[in-house]
Backbone as ProteinMPNN parsed JSONL, in Angstrom:
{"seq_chain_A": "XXXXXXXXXXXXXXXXXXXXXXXXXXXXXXXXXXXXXXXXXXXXXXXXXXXXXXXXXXXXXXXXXXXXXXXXXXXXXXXXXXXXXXXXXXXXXXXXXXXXXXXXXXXXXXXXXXXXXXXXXXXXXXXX", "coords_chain_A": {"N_chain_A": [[5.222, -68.91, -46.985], [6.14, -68.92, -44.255], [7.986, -67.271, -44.526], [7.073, -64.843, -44.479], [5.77, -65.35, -41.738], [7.795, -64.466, -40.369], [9.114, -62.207, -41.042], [6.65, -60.61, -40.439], [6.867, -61.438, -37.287], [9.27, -59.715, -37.098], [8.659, -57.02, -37.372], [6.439, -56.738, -35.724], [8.02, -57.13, -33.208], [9.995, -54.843, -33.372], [8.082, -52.617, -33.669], [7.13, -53.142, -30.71], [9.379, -52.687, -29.583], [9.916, -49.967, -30.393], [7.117, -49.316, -28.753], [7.636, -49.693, -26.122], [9.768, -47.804, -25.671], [8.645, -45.805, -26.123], [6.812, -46.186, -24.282], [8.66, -45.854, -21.883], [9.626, -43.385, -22.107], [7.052, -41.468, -21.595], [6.923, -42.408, -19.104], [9.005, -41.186, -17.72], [8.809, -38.542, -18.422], [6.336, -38.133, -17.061], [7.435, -38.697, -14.236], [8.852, -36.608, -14.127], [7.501, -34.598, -14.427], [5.982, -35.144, -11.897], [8.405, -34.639, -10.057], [8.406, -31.877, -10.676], [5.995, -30.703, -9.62], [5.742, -31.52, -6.767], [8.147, -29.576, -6.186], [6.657, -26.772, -7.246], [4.116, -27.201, -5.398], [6.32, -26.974, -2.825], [7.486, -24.828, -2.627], [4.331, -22.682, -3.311], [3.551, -23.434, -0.652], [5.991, -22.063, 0.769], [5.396, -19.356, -0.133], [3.137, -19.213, 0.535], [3.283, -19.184, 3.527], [5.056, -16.941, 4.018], [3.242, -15.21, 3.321], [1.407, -15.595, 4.973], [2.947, -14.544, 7.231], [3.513, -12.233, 6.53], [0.778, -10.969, 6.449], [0.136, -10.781, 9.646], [2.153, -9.299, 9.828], [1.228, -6.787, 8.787], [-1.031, -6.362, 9.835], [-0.514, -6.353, 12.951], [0.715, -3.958, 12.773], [-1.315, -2.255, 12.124], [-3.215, -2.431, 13.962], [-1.286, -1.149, 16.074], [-1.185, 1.341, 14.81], [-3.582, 2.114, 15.199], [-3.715, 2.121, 18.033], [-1.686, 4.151, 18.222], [-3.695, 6.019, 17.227], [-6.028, 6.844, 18.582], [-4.512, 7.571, 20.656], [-3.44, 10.044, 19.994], [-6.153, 11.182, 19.449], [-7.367, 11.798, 21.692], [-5.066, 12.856, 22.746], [-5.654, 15.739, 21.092], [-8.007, 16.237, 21.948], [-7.819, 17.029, 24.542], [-5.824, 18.925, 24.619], [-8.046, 20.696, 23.105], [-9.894, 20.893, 25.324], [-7.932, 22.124, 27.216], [-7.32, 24.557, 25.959], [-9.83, 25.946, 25.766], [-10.605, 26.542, 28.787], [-8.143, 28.203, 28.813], [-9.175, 30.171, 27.5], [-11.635, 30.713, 29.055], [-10.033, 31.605, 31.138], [-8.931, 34.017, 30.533], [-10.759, 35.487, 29.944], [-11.689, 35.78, 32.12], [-9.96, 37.599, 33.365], [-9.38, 39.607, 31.813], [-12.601, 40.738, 32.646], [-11.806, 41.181, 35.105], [-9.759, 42.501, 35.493], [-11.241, 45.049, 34.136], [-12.695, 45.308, 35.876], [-10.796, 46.206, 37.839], [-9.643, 48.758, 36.65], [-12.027, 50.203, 36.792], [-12.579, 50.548, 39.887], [-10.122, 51.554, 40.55], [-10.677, 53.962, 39.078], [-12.535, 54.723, 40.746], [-11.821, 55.274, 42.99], [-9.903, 57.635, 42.435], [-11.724, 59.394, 41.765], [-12.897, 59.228, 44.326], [-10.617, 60.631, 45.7], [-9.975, 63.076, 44.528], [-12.398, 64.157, 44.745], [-12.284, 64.18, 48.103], [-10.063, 65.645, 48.256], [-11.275, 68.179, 46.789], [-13.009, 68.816, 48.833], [-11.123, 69.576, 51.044], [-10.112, 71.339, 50.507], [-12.467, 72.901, 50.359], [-13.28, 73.223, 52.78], [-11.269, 74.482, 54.39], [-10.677, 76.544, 52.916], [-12.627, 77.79, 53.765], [-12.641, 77.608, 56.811], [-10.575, 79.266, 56.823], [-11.242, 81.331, 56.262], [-12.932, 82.343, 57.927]], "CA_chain_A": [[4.347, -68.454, -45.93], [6.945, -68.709, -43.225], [9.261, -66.275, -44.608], [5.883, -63.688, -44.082], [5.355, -65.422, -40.569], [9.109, -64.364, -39.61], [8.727, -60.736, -40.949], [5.688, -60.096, -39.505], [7.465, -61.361, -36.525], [10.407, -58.37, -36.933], [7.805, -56.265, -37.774], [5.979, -57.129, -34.059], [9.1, -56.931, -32.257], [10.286, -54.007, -33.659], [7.024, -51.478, -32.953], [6.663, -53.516, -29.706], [10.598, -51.807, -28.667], [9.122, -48.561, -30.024], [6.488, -49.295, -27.753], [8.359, -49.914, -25.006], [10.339, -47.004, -25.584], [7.66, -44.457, -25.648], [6.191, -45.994, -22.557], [9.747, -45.056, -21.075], [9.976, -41.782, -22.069], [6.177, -41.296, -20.698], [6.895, -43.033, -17.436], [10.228, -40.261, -17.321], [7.679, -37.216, -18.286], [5.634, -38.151, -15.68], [8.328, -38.685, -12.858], [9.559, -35.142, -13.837], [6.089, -33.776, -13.856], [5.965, -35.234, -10.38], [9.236, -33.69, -9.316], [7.993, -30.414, -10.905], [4.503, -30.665, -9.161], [6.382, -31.223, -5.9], [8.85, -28.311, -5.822], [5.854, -26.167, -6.683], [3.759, -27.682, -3.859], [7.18, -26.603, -1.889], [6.804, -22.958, -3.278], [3.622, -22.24, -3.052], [3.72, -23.571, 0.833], [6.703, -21.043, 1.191], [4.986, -18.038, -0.106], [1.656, -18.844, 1.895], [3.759, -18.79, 4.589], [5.355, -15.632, 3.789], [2.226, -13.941, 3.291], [0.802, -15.041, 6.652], [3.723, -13.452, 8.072], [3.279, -10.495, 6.458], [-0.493, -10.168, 6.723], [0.271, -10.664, 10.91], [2.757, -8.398, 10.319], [0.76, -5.785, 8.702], [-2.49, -6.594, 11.103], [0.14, -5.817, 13.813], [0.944, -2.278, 12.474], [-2.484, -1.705, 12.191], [-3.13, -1.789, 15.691], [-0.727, 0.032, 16.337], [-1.5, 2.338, 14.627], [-5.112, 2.511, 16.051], [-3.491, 2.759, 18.997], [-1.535, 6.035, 17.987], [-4.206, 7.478, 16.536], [-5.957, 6.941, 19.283], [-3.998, 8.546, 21.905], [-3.079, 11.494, 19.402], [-7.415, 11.661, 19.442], [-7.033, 11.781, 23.485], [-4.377, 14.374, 23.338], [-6.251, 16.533, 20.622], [-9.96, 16.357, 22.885], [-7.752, 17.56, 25.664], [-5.495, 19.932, 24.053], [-9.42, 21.332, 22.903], [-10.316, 21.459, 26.721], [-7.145, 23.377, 27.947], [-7.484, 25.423, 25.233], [-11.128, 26.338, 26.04], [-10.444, 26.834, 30.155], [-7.195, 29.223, 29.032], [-9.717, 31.16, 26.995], [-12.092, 31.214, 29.878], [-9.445, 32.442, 32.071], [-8.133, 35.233, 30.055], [-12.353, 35.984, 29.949], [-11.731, 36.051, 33.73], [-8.626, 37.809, 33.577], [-10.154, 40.634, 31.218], [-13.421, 41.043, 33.263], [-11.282, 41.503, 36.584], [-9.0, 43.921, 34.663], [-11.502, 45.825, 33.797], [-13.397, 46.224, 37.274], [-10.248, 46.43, 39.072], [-9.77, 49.502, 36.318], [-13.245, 50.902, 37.582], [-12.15, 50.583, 41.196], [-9.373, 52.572, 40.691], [-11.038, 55.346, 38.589], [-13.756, 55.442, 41.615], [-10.83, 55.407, 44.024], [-9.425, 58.483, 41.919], [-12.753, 59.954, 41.73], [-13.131, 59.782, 45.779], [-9.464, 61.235, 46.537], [-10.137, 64.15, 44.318], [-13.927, 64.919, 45.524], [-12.033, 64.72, 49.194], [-9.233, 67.007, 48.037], [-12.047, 69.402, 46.697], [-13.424, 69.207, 50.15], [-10.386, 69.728, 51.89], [-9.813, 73.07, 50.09], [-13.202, 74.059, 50.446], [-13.267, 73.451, 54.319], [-10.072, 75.186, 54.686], [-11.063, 77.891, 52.249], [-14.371, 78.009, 54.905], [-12.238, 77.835, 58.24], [-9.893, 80.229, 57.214], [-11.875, 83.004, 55.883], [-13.7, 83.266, 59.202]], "C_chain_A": [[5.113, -68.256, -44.643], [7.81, -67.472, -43.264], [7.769, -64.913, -44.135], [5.828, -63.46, -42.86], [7.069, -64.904, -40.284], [9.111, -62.395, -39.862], [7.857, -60.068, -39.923], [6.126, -60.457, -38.509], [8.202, -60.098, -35.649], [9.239, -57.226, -36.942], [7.15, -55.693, -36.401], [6.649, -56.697, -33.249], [9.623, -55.575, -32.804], [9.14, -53.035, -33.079], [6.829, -52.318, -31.476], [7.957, -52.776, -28.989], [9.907, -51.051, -29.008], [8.289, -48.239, -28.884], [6.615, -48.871, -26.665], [9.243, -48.546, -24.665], [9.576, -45.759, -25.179], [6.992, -44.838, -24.536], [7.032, -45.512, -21.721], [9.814, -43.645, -20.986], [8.657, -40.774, -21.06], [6.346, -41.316, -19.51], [8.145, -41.466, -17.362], [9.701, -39.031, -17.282], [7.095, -37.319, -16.799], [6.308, -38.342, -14.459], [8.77, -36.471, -13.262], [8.644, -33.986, -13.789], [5.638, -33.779, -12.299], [7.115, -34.317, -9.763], [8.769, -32.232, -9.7], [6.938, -30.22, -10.183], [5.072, -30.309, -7.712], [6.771, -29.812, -5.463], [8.228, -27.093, -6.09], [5.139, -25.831, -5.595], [4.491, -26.585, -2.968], [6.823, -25.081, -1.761], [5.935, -22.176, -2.624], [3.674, -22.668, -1.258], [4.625, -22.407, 1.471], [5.944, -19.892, 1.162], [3.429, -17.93, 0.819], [1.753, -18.941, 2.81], [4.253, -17.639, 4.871], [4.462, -15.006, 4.117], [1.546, -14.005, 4.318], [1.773, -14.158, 6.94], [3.722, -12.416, 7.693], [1.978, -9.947, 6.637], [-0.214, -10.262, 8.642], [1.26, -9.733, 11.013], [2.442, -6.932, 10.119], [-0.806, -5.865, 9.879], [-1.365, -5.911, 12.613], [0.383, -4.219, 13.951], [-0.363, -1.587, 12.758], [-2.825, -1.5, 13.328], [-2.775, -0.942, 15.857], [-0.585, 1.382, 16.061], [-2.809, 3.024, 15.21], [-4.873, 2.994, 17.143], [-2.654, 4.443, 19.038], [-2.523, 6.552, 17.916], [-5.388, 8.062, 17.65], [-6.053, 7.69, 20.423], [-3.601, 9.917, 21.18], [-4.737, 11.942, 19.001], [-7.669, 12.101, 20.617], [-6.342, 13.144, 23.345], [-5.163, 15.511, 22.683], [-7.39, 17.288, 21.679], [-8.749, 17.331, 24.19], [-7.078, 18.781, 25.649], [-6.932, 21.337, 23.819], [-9.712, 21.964, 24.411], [-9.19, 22.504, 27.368], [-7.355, 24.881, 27.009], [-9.132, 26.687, 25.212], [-11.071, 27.224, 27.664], [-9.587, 27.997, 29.606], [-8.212, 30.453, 28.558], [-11.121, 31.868, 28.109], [-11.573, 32.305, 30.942], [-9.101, 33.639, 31.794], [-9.427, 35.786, 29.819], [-12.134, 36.74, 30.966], [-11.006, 37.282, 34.14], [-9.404, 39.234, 32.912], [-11.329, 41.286, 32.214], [-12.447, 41.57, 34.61], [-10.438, 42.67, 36.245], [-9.714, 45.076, 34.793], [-12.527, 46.008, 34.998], [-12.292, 46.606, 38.352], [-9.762, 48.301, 38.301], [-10.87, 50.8, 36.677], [-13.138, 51.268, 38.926], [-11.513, 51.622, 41.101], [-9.746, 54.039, 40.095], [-11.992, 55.728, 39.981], [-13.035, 55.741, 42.986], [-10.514, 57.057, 44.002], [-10.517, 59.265, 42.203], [-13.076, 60.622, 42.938], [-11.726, 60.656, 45.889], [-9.611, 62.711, 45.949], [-11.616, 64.916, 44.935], [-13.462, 64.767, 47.124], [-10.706, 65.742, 49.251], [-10.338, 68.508, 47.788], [-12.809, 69.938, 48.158], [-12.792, 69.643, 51.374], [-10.181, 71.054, 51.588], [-10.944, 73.388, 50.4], [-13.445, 74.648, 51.96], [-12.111, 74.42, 55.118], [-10.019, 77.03, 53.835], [-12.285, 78.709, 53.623], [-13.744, 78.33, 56.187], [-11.154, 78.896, 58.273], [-10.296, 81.834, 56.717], [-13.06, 83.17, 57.059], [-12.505, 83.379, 59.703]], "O_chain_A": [[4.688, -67.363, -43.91], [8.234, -66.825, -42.306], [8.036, -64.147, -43.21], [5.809, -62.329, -42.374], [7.312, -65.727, -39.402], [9.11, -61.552, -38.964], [8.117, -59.321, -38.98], [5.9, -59.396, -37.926], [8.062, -59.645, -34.513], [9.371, -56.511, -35.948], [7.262, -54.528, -36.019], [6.193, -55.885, -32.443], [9.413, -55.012, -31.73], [9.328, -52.661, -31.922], [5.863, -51.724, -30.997], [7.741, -52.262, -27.892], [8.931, -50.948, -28.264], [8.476, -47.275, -28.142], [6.001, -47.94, -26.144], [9.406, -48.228, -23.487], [9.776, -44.967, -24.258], [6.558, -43.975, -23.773], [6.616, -44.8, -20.806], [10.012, -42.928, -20.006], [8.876, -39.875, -20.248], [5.999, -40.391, -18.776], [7.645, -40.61, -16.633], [9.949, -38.313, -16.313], [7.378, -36.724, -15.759], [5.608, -38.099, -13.476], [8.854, -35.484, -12.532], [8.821, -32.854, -13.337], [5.138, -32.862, -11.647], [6.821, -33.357, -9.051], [8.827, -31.414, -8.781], [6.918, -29.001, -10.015], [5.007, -29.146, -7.315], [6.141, -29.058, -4.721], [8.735, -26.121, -5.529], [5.214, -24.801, -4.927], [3.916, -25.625, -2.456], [6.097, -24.439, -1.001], [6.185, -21.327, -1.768], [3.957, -21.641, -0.64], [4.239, -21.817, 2.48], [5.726, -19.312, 2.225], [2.877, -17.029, 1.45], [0.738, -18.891, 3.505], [3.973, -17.165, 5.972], [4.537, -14.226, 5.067], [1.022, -13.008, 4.813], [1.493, -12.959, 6.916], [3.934, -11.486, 8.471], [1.82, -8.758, 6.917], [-0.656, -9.16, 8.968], [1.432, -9.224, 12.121], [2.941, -6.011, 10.767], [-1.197, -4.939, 10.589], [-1.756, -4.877, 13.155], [0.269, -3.494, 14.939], [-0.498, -0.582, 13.457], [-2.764, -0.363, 13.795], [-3.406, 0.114, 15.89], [-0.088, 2.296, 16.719], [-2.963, 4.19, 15.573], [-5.429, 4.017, 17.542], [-2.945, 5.472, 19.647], [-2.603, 7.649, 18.468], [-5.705, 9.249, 17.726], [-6.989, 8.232, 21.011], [-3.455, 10.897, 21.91], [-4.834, 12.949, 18.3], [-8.415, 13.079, 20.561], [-6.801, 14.236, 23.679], [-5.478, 16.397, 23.478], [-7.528, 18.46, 22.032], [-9.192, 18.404, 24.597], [-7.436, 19.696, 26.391], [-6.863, 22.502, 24.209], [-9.758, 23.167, 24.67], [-9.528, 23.541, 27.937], [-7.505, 26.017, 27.459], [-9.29, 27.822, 24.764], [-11.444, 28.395, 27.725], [-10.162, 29.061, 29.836], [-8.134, 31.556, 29.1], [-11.531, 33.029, 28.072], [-12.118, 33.296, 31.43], [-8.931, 34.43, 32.722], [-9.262, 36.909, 29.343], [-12.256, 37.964, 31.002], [-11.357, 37.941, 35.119], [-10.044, 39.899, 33.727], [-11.045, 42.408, 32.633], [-12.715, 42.728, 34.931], [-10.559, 43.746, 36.831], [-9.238, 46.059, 35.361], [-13.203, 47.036, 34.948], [-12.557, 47.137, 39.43], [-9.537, 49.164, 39.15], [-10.599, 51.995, 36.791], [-13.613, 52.366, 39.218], [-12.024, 52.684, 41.457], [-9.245, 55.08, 40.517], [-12.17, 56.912, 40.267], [-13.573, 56.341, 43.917], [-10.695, 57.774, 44.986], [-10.245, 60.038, 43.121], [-13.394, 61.805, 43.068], [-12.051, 61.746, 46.36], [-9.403, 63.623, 46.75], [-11.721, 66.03, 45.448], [-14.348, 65.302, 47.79], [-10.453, 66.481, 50.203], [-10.241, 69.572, 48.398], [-13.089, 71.095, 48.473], [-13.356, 69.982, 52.414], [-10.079, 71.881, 52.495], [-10.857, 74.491, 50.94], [-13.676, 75.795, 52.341], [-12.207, 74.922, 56.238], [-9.539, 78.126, 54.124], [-12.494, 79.837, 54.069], [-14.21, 79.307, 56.775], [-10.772, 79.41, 59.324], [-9.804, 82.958, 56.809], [-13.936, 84.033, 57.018], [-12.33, 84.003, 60.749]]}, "name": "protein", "num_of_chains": 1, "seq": "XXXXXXXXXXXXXXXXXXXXXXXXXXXXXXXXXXXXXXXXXXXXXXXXXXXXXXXXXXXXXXXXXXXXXXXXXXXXXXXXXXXXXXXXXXXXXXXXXXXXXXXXXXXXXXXXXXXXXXXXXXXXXXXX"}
């Protein structure tokens, strides 16, 4: 009966190192699951830092771009208005053309109806 109680002993002690062993190797998983968990952590902290800086750096553009577009909506509207006035003026410019054209035909008109009168008065004063 002793020689049983001494086996079963080895027997004990033996799966109790196994034991012991696989709790080691566990406990070593789990430290390197921790260091792996970590230097994710690290990671992900980097890139959601990154990506603020790039969404502030695209939010920045954006502006700026608003602001171009903007002032290239400003210059258009006003570009529109000179463009409107030049076409008034060359309205202006046309209309005045064409009465200062009238002028001169009624100018023309008088110098010949006082040429015809100059011959006829002279036709008149010298045939008495």
């Amino acid at each position: 009966a002793l020689a049983g109680v001494g086996a079963s002993q080895e027997v004990g002690a033996a799966s109790f190192a196994a034991l012991k062993d696989k709790t080691r190797q566990i406990d070593l998983m789990i430290e390197q699951l921790s260091a792996e968990e970590q230097k994710l952590e690290k990671e992900m902290q980097q890139l959601d830092s990154r990506t603020a800086r790039i969404n502030a750096s695209l939010a920045q553009r954006d502006a700026e771009y608003m602001v171009k577009r903007a002032e290239m909506d400003a210059s258009k509207s006003t570009l529109v208005d000179i463009r409107e006035r030049l076409r008034i003026k060359v309205g202006n410019l046309t209309a005045l053309n064409e009465s200062l054209h009238e002028h001169q035909n009624a100018l023309q008109e008088q110098r010949l109806f006082k040429q015809s009168m100059q011959m006829r008065w002279r036709t008149f004063t010298l045939g008495n």
